[in-house]
Coordinates of N, CA, C and O in Angstrom, one line a residue:
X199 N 8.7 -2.0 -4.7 CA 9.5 -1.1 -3.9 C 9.6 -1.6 -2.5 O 8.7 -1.7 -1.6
X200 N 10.7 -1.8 -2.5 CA 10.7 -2.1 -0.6 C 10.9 -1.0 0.3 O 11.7 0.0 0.2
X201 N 10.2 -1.3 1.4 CA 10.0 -0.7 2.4 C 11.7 -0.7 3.6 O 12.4 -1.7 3.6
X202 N 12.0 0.4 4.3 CA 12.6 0.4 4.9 C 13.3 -1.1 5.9 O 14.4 -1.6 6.1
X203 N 12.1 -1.3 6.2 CA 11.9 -2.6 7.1 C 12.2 -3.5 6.3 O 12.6 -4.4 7.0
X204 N 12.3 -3.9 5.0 CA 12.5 -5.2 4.6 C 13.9 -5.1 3.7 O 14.4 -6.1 3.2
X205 N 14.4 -3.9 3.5 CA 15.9 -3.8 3.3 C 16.7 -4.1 4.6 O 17.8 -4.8 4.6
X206 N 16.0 -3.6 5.7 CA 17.0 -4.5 6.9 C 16.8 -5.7 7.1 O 17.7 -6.5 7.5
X207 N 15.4 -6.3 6.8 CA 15.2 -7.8 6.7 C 15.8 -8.6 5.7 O 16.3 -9.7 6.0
X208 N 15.9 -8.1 4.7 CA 17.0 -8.2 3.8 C 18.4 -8.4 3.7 O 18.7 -9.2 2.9
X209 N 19.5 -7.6 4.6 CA 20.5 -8.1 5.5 C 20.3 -8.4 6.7 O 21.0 -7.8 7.5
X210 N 19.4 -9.4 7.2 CA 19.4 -9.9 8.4 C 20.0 -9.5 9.6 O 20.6 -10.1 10.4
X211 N 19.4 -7.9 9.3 CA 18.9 -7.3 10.3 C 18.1 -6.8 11.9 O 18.3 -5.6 12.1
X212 N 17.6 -7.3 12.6 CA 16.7 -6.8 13.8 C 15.8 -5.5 13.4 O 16.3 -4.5 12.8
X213 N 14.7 -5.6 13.6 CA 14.1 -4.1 13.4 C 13.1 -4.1 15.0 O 12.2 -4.8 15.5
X214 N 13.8 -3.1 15.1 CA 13.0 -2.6 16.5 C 12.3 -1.2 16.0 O 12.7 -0.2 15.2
X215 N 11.1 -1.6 17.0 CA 10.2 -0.3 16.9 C 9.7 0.3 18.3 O 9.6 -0.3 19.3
X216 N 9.6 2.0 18.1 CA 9.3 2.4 19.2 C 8.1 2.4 19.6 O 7.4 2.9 18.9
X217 N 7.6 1.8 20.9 CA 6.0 2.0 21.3 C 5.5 3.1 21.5 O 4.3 3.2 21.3
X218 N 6.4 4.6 22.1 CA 5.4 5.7 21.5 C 6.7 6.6 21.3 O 7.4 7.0 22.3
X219 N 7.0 6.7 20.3 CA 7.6 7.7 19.8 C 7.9 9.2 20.1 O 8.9 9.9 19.9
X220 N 7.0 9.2 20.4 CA 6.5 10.9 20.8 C 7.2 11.3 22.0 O 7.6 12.5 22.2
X221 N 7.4 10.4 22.8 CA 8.6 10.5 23.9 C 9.4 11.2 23.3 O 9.6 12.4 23.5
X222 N 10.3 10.4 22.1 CA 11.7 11.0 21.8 C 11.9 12.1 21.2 O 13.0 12.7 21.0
X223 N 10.4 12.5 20.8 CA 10.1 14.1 19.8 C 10.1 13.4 18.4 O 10.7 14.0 17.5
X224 N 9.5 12.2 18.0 CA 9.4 11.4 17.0 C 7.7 11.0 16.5 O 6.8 10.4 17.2
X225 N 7.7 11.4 15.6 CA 6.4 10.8 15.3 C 6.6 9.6 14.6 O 7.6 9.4 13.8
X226 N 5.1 8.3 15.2 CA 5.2 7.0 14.4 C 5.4 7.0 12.7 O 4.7 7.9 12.1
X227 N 6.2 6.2 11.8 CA 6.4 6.7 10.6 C 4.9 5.3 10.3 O 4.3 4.4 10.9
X228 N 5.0 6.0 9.3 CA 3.7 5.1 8.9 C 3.6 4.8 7.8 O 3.9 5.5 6.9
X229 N 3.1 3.5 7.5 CA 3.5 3.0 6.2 C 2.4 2.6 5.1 O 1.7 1.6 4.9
X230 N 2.7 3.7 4.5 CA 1.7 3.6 3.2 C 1.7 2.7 2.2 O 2.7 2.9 1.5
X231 N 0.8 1.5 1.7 CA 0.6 0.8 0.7 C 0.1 1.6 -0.9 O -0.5 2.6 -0.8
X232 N 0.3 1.2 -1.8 CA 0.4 1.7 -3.1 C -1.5 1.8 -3.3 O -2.0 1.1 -2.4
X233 N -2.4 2.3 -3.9 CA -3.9 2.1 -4.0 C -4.0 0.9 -4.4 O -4.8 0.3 -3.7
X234 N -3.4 0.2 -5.4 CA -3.4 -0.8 -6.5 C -3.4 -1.9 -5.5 O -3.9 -2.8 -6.1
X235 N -2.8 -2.2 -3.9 CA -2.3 -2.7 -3.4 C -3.5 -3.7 -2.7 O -4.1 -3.2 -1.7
X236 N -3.7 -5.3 -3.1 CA -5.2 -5.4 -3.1 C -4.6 -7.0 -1.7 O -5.5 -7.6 -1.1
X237 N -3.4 -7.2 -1.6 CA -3.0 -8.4 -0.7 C -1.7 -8.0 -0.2 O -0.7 -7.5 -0.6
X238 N -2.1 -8.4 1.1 CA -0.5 -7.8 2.4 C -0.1 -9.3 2.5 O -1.1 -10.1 2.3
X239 N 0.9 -9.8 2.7 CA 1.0 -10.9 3.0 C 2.4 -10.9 4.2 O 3.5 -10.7 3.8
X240 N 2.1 -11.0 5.5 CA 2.3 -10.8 6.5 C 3.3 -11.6 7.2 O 3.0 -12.2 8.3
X241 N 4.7 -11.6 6.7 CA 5.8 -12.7 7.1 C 6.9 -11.9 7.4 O 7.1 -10.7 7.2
X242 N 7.8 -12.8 8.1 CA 8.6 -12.5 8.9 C 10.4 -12.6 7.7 O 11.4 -11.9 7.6
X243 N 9.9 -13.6 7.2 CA 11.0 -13.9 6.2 C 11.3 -13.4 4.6 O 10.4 -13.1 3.8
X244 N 12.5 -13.5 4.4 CA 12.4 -13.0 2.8 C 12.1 -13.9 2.0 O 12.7 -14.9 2.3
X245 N 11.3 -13.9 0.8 CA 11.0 -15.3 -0.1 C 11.9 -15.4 -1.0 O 12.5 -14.7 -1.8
X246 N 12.0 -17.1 -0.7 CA 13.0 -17.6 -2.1 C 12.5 -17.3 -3.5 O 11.7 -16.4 -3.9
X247 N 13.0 -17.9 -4.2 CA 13.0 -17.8 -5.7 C 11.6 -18.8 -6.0 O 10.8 -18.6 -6.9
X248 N 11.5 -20.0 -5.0 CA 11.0 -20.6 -4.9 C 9.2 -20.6 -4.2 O 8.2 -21.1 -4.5
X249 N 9.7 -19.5 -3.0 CA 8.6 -19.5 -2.6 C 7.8 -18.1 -2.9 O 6.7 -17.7 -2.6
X250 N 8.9 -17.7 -3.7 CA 8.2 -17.0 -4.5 C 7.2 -17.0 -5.7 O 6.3 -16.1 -5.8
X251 N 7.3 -18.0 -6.6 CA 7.0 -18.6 -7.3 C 5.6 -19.1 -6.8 O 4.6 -18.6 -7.3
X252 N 5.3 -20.0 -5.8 CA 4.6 -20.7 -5.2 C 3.2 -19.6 -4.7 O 2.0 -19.9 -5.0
X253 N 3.6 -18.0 -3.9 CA 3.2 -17.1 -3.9 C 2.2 -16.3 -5.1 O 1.1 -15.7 -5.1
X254 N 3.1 -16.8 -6.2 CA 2.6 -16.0 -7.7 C 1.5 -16.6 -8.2 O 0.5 -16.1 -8.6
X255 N 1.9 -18.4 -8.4 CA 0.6 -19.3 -8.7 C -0.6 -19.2 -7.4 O -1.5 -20.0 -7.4
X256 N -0.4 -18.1 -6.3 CA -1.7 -18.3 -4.8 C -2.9 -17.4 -6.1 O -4.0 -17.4 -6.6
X257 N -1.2 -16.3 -6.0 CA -2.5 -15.1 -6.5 C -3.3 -14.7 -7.6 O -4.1 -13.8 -7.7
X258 N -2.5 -15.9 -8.7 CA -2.8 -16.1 -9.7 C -4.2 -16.8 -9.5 O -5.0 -16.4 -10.4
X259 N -5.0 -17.7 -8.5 CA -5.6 -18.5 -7.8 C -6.9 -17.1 -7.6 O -8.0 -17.0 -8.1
X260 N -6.2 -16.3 -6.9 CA -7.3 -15.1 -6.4 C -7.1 -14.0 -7.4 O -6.9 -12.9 -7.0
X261 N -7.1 -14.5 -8.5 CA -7.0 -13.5 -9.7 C -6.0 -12.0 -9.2 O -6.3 -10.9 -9.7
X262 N -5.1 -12.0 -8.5 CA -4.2 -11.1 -8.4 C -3.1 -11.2 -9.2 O -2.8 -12.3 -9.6
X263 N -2.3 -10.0 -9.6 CA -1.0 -10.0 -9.4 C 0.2 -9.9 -8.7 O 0.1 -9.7 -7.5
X264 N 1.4 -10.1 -9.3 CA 2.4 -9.5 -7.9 C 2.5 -8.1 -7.8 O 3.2 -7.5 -7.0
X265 N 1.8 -7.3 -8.7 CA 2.0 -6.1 -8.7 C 0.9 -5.3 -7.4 O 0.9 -4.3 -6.7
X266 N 0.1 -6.4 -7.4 CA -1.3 -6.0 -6.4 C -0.9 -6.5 -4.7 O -1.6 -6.4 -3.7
X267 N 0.9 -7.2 -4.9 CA 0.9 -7.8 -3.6 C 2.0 -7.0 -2.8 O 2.9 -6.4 -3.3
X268 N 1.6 -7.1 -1.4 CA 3.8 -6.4 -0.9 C 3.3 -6.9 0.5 O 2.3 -7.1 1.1
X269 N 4.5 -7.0 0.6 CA 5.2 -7.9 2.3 C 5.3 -7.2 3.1 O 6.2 -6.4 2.8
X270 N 5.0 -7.1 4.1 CA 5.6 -6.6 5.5 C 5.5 -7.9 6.7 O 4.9 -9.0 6.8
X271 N 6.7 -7.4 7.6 CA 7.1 -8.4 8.9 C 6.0 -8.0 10.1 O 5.7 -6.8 10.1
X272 N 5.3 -8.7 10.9 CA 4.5 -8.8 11.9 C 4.4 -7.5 12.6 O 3.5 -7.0 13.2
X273 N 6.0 -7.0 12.4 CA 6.0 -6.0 13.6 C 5.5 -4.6 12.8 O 4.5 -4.1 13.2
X274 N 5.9 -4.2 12.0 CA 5.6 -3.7 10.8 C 3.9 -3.2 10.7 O 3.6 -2.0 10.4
X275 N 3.0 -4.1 11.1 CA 1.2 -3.7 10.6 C 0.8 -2.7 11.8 O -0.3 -2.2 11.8
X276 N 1.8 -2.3 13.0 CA 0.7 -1.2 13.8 C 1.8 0.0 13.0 O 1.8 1.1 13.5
X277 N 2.3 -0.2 12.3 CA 2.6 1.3 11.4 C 1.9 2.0 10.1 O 1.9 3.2 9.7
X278 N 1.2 0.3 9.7 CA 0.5 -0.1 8.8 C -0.6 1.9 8.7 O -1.0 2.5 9.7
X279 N -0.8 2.4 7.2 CA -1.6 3.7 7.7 C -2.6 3.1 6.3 O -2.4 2.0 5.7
X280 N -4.1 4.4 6.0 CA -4.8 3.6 5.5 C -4.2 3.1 4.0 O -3.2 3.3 3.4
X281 N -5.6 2.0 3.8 CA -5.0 1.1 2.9 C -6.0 0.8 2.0 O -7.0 1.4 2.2
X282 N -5.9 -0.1 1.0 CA -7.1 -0.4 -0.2 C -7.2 -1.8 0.0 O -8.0 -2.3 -0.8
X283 N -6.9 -2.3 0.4 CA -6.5 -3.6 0.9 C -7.9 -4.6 0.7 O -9.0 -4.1 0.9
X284 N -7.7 -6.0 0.4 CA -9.0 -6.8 0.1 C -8.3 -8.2 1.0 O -9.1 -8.9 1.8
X285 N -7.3 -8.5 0.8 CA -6.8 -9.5 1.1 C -5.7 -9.5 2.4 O -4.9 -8.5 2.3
X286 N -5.5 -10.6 3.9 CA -4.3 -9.9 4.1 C -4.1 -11.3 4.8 O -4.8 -11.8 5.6
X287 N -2.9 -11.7 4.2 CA -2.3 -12.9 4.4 C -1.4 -13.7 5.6 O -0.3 -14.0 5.1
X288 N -1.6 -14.0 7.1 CA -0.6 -13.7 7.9 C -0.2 -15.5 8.0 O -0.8 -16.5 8.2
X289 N 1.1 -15.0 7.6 CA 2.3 -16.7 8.0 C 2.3 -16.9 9.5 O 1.7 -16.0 10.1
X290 N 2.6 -17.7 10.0 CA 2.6 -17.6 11.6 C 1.3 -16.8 12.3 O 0.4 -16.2 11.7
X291 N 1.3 -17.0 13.6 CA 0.4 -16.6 14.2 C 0.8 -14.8 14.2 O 1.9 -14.4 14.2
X292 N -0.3 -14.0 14.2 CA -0.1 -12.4 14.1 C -0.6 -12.0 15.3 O -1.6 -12.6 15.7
X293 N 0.1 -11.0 15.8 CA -0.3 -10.0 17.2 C -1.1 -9.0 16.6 O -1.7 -8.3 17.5
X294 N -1.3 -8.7 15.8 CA -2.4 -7.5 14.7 C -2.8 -8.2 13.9 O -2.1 -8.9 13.2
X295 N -4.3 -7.9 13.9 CA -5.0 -8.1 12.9 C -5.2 -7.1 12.1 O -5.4 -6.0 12.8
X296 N -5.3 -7.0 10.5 CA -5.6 -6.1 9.9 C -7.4 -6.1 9.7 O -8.1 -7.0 9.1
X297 N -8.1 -5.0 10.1 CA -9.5 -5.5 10.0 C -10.2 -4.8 8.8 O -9.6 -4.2 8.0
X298 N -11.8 -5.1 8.6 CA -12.2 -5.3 7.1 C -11.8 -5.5 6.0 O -12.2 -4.9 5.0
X299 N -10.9 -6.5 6.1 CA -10.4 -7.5 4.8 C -10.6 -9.0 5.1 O -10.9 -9.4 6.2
X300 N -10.4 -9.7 4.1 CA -10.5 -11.3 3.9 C -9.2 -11.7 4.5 O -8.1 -11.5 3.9
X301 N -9.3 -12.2 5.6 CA -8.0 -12.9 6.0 C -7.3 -14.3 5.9 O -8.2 -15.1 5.6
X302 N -6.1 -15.0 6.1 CA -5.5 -16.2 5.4 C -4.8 -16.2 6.1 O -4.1 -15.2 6.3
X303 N -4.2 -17.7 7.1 CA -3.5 -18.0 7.4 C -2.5 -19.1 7.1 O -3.1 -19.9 6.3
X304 N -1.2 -19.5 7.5 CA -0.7 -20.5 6.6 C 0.6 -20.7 7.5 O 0.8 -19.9 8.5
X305 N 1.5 -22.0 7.1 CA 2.5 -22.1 7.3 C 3.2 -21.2 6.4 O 2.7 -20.7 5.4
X306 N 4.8 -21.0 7.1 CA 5.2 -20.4 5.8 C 5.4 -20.9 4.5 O 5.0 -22.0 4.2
X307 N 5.9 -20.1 3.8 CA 5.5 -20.9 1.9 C 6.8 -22.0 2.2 O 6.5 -23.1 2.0
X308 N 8.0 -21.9 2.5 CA 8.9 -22.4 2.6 C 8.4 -24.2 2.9 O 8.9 -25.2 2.4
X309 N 7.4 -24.1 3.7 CA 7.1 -25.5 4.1 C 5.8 -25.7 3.9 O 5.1 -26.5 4.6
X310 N 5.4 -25.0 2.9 CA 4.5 -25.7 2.0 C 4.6 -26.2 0.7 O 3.6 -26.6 0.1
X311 N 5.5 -26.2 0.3 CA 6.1 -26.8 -1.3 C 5.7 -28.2 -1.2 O 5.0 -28.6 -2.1
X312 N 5.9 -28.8 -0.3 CA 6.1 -30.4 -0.4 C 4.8 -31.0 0.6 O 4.6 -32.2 0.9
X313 N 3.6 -29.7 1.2 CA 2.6 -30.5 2.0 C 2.0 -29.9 1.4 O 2.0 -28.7 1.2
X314 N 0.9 -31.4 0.8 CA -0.7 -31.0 0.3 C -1.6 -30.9 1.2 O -2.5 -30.4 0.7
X315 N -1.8 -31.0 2.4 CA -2.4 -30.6 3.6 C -2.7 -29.3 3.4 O -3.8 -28.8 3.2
X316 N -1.5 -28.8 3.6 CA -1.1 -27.0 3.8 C -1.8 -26.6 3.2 O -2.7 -25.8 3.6
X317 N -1.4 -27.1 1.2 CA -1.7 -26.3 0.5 C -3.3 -26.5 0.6 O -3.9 -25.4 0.8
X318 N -4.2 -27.6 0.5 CA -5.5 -27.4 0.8 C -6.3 -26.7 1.9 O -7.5 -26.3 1.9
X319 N -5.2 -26.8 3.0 CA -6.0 -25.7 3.8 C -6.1 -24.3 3.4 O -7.1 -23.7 3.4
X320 N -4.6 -23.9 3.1 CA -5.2 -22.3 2.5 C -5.8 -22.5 1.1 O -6.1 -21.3 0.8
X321 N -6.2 -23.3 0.2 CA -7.3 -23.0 -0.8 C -8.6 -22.9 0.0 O -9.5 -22.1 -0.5
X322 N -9.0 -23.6 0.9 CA -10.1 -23.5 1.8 C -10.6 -22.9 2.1 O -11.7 -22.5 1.7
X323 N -9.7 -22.3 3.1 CA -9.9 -20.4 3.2 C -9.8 -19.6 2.2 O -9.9 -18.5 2.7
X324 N -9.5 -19.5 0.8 CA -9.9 -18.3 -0.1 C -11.1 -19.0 -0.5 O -12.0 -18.2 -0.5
X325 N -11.6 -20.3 -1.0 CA -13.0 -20.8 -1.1 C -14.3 -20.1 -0.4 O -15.3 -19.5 -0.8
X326 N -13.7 -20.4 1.0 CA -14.8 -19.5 1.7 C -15.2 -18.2 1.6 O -16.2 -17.7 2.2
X327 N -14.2 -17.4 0.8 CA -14.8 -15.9 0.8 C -15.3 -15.9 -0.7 O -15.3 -14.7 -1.2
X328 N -15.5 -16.8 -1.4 CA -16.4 -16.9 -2.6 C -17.3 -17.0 -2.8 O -17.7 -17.1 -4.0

């Protein structure tokens, strides 16, 4: 199910967010994850077919499914409301951290297809929380 935010990410869109809302007589909307929902994975872009794929064999790796995974964009996590969360995956460098979960960082998947560097660094870091 996608989220608001990634249907405009989806037509390459802009998503701006208000810093306090409450100004405008708005409350922050807030974005609820499914319970089942056990890995965030924290990117800015939409995944190919490709790096989708690449995604499926991570979580296959950390015994997840795709059904246990969903995406949100950087800007997106201070809307973030509670969560069940075990895993949370951020591409690029993150301005929020999600806290008490196992965290992962990486290049995007896009340019990890073709580097074994990459890919051993993030198996490294899911090693370590074993």
């Amino acid at each position: 199910m996608l989220t608001d935010i990634q249907r405009l990410q989806a037509m390459d869109l802009d998503v701006w967010q208000l810093r306090h809302p409450e100004i405008y007589g708005r409350e922050q909307e807030v974005i609820q994850l499914p319970d089942h929902c056990q890995l965030l994975l924290v990117c800015d872009h939409v995944l190919t077919d490709q790096d989708a794929w690449l995604f499926g064999n991570i979580l296959k790796s950390i015994k997840l499914s795709a059904d246990q995974a969903r995406q949100l964009p950087h800007a997106a996590l201070a809307a973030l409301g509670d969560h069940h969360l075990s895993w949370c995956w951020y591409i690029d460098s993150p301005e929020i951290i999600v806290d008490g979960v196992k965290s992962l960082y990486s290049l995007p998947l896009a340019q990890m297809h073709d580097n074994p560097m990459a890919k051993r660094d993030l198996w490294r870091q899911i090693c370590q929380y074993e």
